[in-house]
Amino acid sequence: MMTASEEHPALSMAEKAYLAIRDRLIMLDIPPMTAIDDAALARSLDIGRTPVREALKRLEIDRLVVSYPRRGTFATAVDITDLAYISDIRMNLEPLAARRAAEVAGEAELEEIGELVDHLDGLDFRSMERDEIMRWDLHVHRTIYHAAGNPHLEDTLIRYDNLATRIFCVFLDRMQDFDSHVMEHSALLRAIASEKPDKAEQLAREHVLNFDKAMRSLV
């Protein structure tokens, strides 16, 4: 799977910096509570420091970094106690997005979702690296959010799914049945592709609930 910035080559430098740094934070390539060196980041991304600083300001709004006067900018901690707050929001909005996707997605989007299901069904998640699994998980969710046709709902869900994914990354190696969690996407996507909003809503709610239970069982 490509990173977010690689999928959108025509983006501005500021947007590329934002997506690239966001990706590193979500995947814990920048570990939680690590001090962020904007000059080093700019060099590693081959982007100027100004776009990187603009990106860090946006990422602070996303709760992925935090800035302290005279101390600098740090990746936020991954706090399992935040899971209840994140799940509370996702439990309400993920089913809404799934329902709306089943109701309003166009022919091209439904075809894309159908192709995504076929691809997922052929994957062996237990043979895949952690980052590749996480990228598939992110890709599926973002496909649903976009298909819902509401950019405000999409932006909100991306933000909270990013935070949930950081928690997922922390505990993935300890999960015994992570592949079954990821494969729950298959039935959800099929419900959307078949334009069954009630079923899509139900499966999305169960998916978030199962994720919440799985994470809590590992603490």
mmCIF file of C-alpha atoms in Angstrom:
data_model
loop_
_atom_site.group_PDB
_atom_site.id
_atom_site.type_symbol
_atom_site.label_atom_id
_atom_site.label_comp_id
_atom_site.label_asym_id
_atom_site.label_seq_id
_atom_site.Cartn_x
_atom_site.Cartn_y
_atom_site.Cartn_z
ATOM 1 C CA MET A 1 0.000 0.000 0.000
ATOM 2 C CA MET A 2 1.198 3.524 -0.803
ATOM 3 C CA THR A 3 1.435 6.252 1.794
ATOM 4 C CA ALA A 4 -1.115 9.059 1.709
ATOM 5 C CA SER A 5 1.302 11.539 0.133
ATOM 6 C CA GLU A 6 2.311 9.040 -2.572
ATOM 7 C CA GLU A 7 -1.333 8.579 -3.536
ATOM 8 C CA HIS A 8 -1.697 12.327 -4.232
ATOM 9 C CA PRO A 9 1.394 13.484 -6.165
ATOM 10 C CA ALA A 10 -0.150 16.843 -7.177
ATOM 11 C CA LEU A 11 -0.536 18.117 -3.601
ATOM 12 C CA SER A 12 1.188 21.260 -2.299
ATOM 13 C CA MET A 13 4.388 20.952 -0.282
ATOM 14 C CA ALA A 14 2.512 21.834 2.904
ATOM 15 C CA GLU A 15 -0.096 19.142 2.267
ATOM 16 C CA LYS A 16 2.558 16.560 1.376
ATOM 17 C CA ALA A 17 4.420 17.375 4.578
ATOM 18 C CA TYR A 18 1.221 17.066 6.601
ATOM 19 C CA LEU A 19 0.289 13.677 5.130
ATOM 20 C CA ALA A 20 3.815 12.274 5.376
ATOM 21 C CA ILE A 21 4.337 13.321 8.998
ATOM 22 C CA ARG A 22 0.812 12.234 9.926
ATOM 23 C CA ASP A 23 1.585 8.818 8.435
ATOM 24 C CA ARG A 24 4.755 8.477 10.522
ATOM 25 C CA LEU A 25 2.910 9.469 13.686
ATOM 26 C CA ILE A 26 -0.001 7.095 13.089
ATOM 27 C CA MET A 27 2.299 4.157 12.357
ATOM 28 C CA LEU A 28 4.468 5.042 15.364
ATOM 29 C CA ASP A 29 7.505 5.517 13.117
ATOM 30 C CA ILE A 30 7.765 8.674 15.194
ATOM 31 C CA PRO A 31 7.318 7.040 18.615
ATOM 32 C CA PRO A 32 4.915 8.536 21.166
ATOM 33 C CA MET A 33 6.379 11.334 23.324
ATOM 34 C CA THR A 34 9.369 11.731 20.991
ATOM 35 C CA ALA A 35 10.717 15.253 20.512
ATOM 36 C CA ILE A 36 10.194 16.367 16.906
ATOM 37 C CA ASP A 37 13.088 18.029 15.096
ATOM 38 C CA ASP A 38 11.476 20.023 12.293
ATOM 39 C CA ALA A 39 14.812 20.546 10.513
ATOM 40 C CA ALA A 40 15.558 16.806 10.487
ATOM 41 C CA LEU A 41 12.022 16.069 9.322
ATOM 42 C CA ALA A 42 12.359 18.582 6.508
ATOM 43 C CA ARG A 43 15.599 16.935 5.370
ATOM 44 C CA SER A 44 14.162 13.427 5.499
ATOM 45 C CA LEU A 45 11.134 14.496 3.473
ATOM 46 C CA ASP A 46 13.147 16.692 1.115
ATOM 47 C CA ILE A 47 10.764 19.546 1.921
ATOM 48 C CA GLY A 48 11.415 23.010 3.314
ATOM 49 C CA ARG A 49 11.062 23.770 7.015
ATOM 50 C CA THR A 50 8.141 26.162 6.475
ATOM 51 C CA PRO A 51 5.780 23.459 5.111
ATOM 52 C CA VAL A 52 6.880 21.157 7.920
ATOM 53 C CA ARG A 53 6.094 23.779 10.550
ATOM 54 C CA GLU A 54 2.692 24.397 8.949
ATOM 55 C CA ALA A 55 2.060 20.661 9.000
ATOM 56 C CA LEU A 56 2.950 20.414 12.695
ATOM 57 C CA LYS A 57 0.425 23.137 13.523
ATOM 58 C CA ARG A 58 -2.295 21.108 11.788
ATOM 59 C CA LEU A 59 -1.174 17.923 13.494
ATOM 60 C CA GLU A 60 -1.507 19.603 16.862
ATOM 61 C CA ILE A 61 -5.189 20.208 16.071
ATOM 62 C CA ASP A 62 -5.411 16.501 15.223
ATOM 63 C CA ARG A 63 -3.988 15.668 18.682
ATOM 64 C CA LEU A 64 -1.045 13.848 17.129
ATOM 65 C CA VAL A 65 1.567 16.323 18.348
ATOM 66 C CA VAL A 66 1.709 18.771 21.220
ATOM 67 C CA SER A 67 3.818 21.924 21.570
ATOM 68 C CA TYR A 68 5.184 23.348 24.801
ATOM 69 C CA PRO A 69 6.638 26.854 25.154
ATOM 70 C CA ARG A 70 10.466 26.770 25.326
ATOM 71 C CA ARG A 71 10.425 22.945 25.178
ATOM 72 C CA GLY A 72 9.427 22.220 21.602
ATOM 73 C CA THR A 73 7.023 19.885 19.822
ATOM 74 C CA PHE A 74 6.470 16.248 20.758
ATOM 75 C CA ALA A 75 4.477 13.301 19.437
ATOM 76 C CA THR A 76 1.520 12.809 21.756
ATOM 77 C CA ALA A 77 1.418 9.845 24.099
ATOM 78 C CA VAL A 78 -0.734 6.831 23.220
ATOM 79 C CA ASP A 79 -3.011 6.701 26.237
ATOM 80 C CA ILE A 80 -5.349 3.710 26.445
ATOM 81 C CA THR A 81 -7.655 5.740 28.689
ATOM 82 C CA ASP A 82 -8.463 7.846 25.614
ATOM 83 C CA LEU A 83 -9.980 4.771 23.961
ATOM 84 C CA ALA A 84 -13.333 5.266 25.689
ATOM 85 C CA TYR A 85 -13.628 8.824 24.363
ATOM 86 C CA ILE A 86 -12.525 7.826 20.863
ATOM 87 C CA SER A 87 -14.859 4.813 20.759
ATOM 88 C CA ASP A 88 -17.774 6.914 21.994
ATOM 89 C CA ILE A 89 -17.443 9.159 18.959
ATOM 90 C CA ARG A 90 -16.711 6.369 16.471
ATOM 91 C CA MET A 91 -19.601 4.239 17.764
ATOM 92 C CA ASN A 92 -21.966 6.973 16.639
ATOM 93 C CA LEU A 93 -20.281 8.256 13.490
ATOM 94 C CA GLU A 94 -18.867 5.092 11.874
ATOM 95 C CA PRO A 95 -22.351 3.515 11.510
ATOM 96 C CA LEU A 96 -23.650 6.803 10.090
ATOM 97 C CA ALA A 97 -20.871 6.877 7.488
ATOM 98 C CA ALA A 98 -21.496 3.235 6.528
ATOM 99 C CA ARG A 99 -25.235 3.838 6.181
ATOM 100 C CA ARG A 100 -24.718 6.957 4.096
ATOM 101 C CA ALA A 101 -22.189 5.176 1.873
ATOM 102 C CA ALA A 102 -24.730 2.425 1.175
ATOM 103 C CA GLU A 103 -27.359 5.053 0.417
ATOM 104 C CA VAL A 104 -25.511 7.616 -1.686
ATOM 105 C CA ALA A 105 -22.334 6.071 -3.156
ATOM 106 C CA GLY A 106 -22.212 6.397 -6.932
ATOM 107 C CA GLU A 107 -21.702 3.604 -9.431
ATOM 108 C CA ALA A 108 -17.939 4.180 -9.675
ATOM 109 C CA GLU A 109 -17.539 4.193 -5.880
ATOM 110 C CA LEU A 110 -19.605 1.024 -5.486
ATOM 111 C CA GLU A 111 -17.490 -0.680 -8.131
ATOM 112 C CA GLU A 112 -14.314 0.406 -6.299
ATOM 113 C CA ILE A 113 -15.687 -0.973 -3.037
ATOM 114 C CA GLY A 114 -16.555 -4.273 -4.713
ATOM 115 C CA GLU A 115 -13.028 -4.562 -6.105
ATOM 116 C CA LEU A 116 -11.603 -3.748 -2.679
ATOM 117 C CA VAL A 117 -13.612 -6.599 -1.131
ATOM 118 C CA ASP A 118 -12.296 -9.052 -3.705
ATOM 119 C CA HIS A 119 -8.733 -7.917 -3.007
ATOM 120 C CA LEU A 120 -9.164 -8.171 0.762
ATOM 121 C CA ASP A 121 -10.614 -11.658 0.524
ATOM 122 C CA GLY A 122 -7.446 -12.810 -1.230
ATOM 123 C CA LEU A 123 -5.009 -11.436 1.365
ATOM 124 C CA ASP A 124 -3.270 -13.460 4.065
ATOM 125 C CA PHE A 125 -2.986 -10.928 6.846
ATOM 126 C CA ARG A 126 -0.958 -13.239 9.093
ATOM 127 C CA SER A 127 1.872 -13.217 6.576
ATOM 128 C CA MET A 128 1.922 -9.419 6.279
ATOM 129 C CA GLU A 129 4.010 -6.829 8.115
ATOM 130 C CA ARG A 130 2.351 -4.652 10.729
ATOM 131 C CA ASP A 131 2.513 -1.459 8.682
ATOM 132 C CA GLU A 132 0.969 -3.130 5.647
ATOM 133 C CA ILE A 133 -1.927 -4.431 7.755
ATOM 134 C CA MET A 134 -2.461 -0.996 9.234
ATOM 135 C CA ARG A 135 -2.420 0.652 5.820
ATOM 136 C CA TRP A 136 -5.120 -1.710 4.587
ATOM 137 C CA ASP A 137 -7.196 -0.966 7.681
ATOM 138 C CA LEU A 138 -6.819 2.770 7.113
ATOM 139 C CA HIS A 139 -7.553 2.444 3.392
ATOM 140 C CA VAL A 140 -10.806 0.558 3.986
ATOM 141 C CA HIS A 141 -12.075 3.065 6.517
ATOM 142 C CA ARG A 142 -11.146 6.051 4.380
ATOM 143 C CA THR A 143 -12.878 4.498 1.367
ATOM 144 C CA ILE A 144 -16.087 4.222 3.390
ATOM 145 C CA TYR A 145 -15.803 7.746 4.771
ATOM 146 C CA HIS A 146 -15.327 9.186 1.295
ATOM 147 C CA ALA A 147 -18.206 7.159 -0.155
ATOM 148 C CA ALA A 148 -20.518 8.662 2.488
ATOM 149 C CA GLY A 149 -20.392 11.908 0.530
ATOM 150 C CA ASN A 150 -20.092 14.247 3.522
ATOM 151 C CA PRO A 151 -16.680 15.958 3.720
ATOM 152 C CA HIS A 152 -17.245 17.173 7.284
ATOM 153 C CA LEU A 153 -18.120 13.662 8.460
ATOM 154 C CA GLU A 154 -15.145 12.327 6.505
ATOM 155 C CA ASP A 155 -12.675 14.765 8.112
ATOM 156 C CA THR A 156 -13.970 14.039 11.611
ATOM 157 C CA LEU A 157 -13.808 10.273 11.214
ATOM 158 C CA ILE A 158 -10.330 10.348 9.696
ATOM 159 C CA ARG A 159 -9.104 12.269 12.727
ATOM 160 C CA TYR A 160 -10.506 9.785 15.241
ATOM 161 C CA ASP A 161 -9.617 6.725 13.187
ATOM 162 C CA ASN A 162 -6.020 7.983 13.164
ATOM 163 C CA LEU A 163 -6.029 8.081 16.966
ATOM 164 C CA ALA A 164 -7.596 4.618 17.154
ATOM 165 C CA THR A 165 -5.000 3.277 14.722
ATOM 166 C CA ARG A 166 -2.150 4.451 16.956
ATOM 167 C CA ILE A 167 -3.662 2.387 19.773
ATOM 168 C CA PHE A 168 -4.080 -0.540 17.369
ATOM 169 C CA CYS A 169 -0.389 -0.292 16.410
ATOM 170 C CA VAL A 170 0.679 -0.453 20.052
ATOM 171 C CA PHE A 171 -1.278 -3.644 20.753
ATOM 172 C CA LEU A 172 -1.276 -5.424 17.379
ATOM 173 C CA ASP A 173 1.594 -7.758 18.253
ATOM 174 C CA ARG A 174 -0.318 -8.947 21.324
ATOM 175 C CA MET A 175 -3.580 -9.656 19.483
ATOM 176 C CA GLN A 176 -4.230 -13.329 18.755
ATOM 177 C CA ASP A 177 -7.000 -12.797 16.186
ATOM 178 C CA PHE A 178 -6.112 -9.481 14.561
ATOM 179 C CA ASP A 179 -6.765 -11.001 11.125
ATOM 180 C CA SER A 180 -10.410 -11.693 11.968
ATOM 181 C CA HIS A 181 -10.801 -8.078 13.094
ATOM 182 C CA VAL A 182 -9.422 -6.783 9.798
ATOM 183 C CA MET A 183 -11.525 -9.270 7.815
ATOM 184 C CA GLU A 184 -14.681 -7.865 9.406
ATOM 185 C CA HIS A 185 -14.242 -5.188 6.741
ATOM 186 C CA SER A 186 -15.219 -7.679 4.057
ATOM 187 C CA ALA A 187 -18.827 -8.110 5.204
ATOM 188 C CA LEU A 188 -19.146 -4.381 5.868
ATOM 189 C CA LEU A 189 -17.926 -3.455 2.400
ATOM 190 C CA ARG A 190 -20.207 -6.060 0.821
ATOM 191 C CA ALA A 191 -23.208 -4.551 2.610
ATOM 192 C CA ILE A 192 -22.289 -1.114 1.257
ATOM 193 C CA ALA A 193 -21.634 -2.443 -2.267
ATOM 194 C CA SER A 194 -25.029 -4.204 -2.146
ATOM 195 C CA GLU A 195 -26.670 -0.921 -1.038
ATOM 196 C CA LYS A 196 -27.980 -2.344 2.242
ATOM 197 C CA PRO A 197 -27.813 0.635 4.646
ATOM 198 C CA ASP A 198 -29.331 -1.124 7.679
ATOM 199 C CA LYS A 199 -26.853 -3.994 7.417
ATOM 200 C CA ALA A 200 -23.922 -1.638 6.795
ATOM 201 C CA GLU A 201 -24.852 0.450 9.826
ATOM 202 C CA GLN A 202 -25.129 -2.630 12.047
ATOM 203 C CA LEU A 203 -21.804 -4.101 10.903
ATOM 204 C CA ALA A 204 -19.962 -0.799 11.328
ATOM 205 C CA ARG A 205 -21.236 -0.492 14.896
ATOM 206 C CA GLU A 206 -20.219 -4.066 15.691
ATOM 207 C CA HIS A 207 -16.784 -3.472 14.164
ATOM 208 C CA VAL A 208 -16.071 -0.484 16.414
ATOM 209 C CA LEU A 209 -17.456 -2.318 19.453
ATOM 210 C CA ASN A 210 -15.304 -5.375 18.739
ATOM 211 C CA PHE A 211 -12.220 -3.186 18.367
ATOM 212 C CA ASP A 212 -12.926 -1.478 21.684
ATOM 213 C CA LYS A 213 -13.394 -4.837 23.447
ATOM 214 C CA ALA A 214 -10.251 -6.289 21.880
ATOM 215 C CA MET A 215 -8.084 -3.360 22.976
ATOM 216 C CA ARG A 216 -9.478 -3.385 26.516
ATOM 217 C CA SER A 217 -8.840 -7.114 26.857
ATOM 218 C CA LEU A 218 -5.110 -6.507 26.280
ATOM 219 C CA VAL A 219 -4.647 -3.860 28.940
#
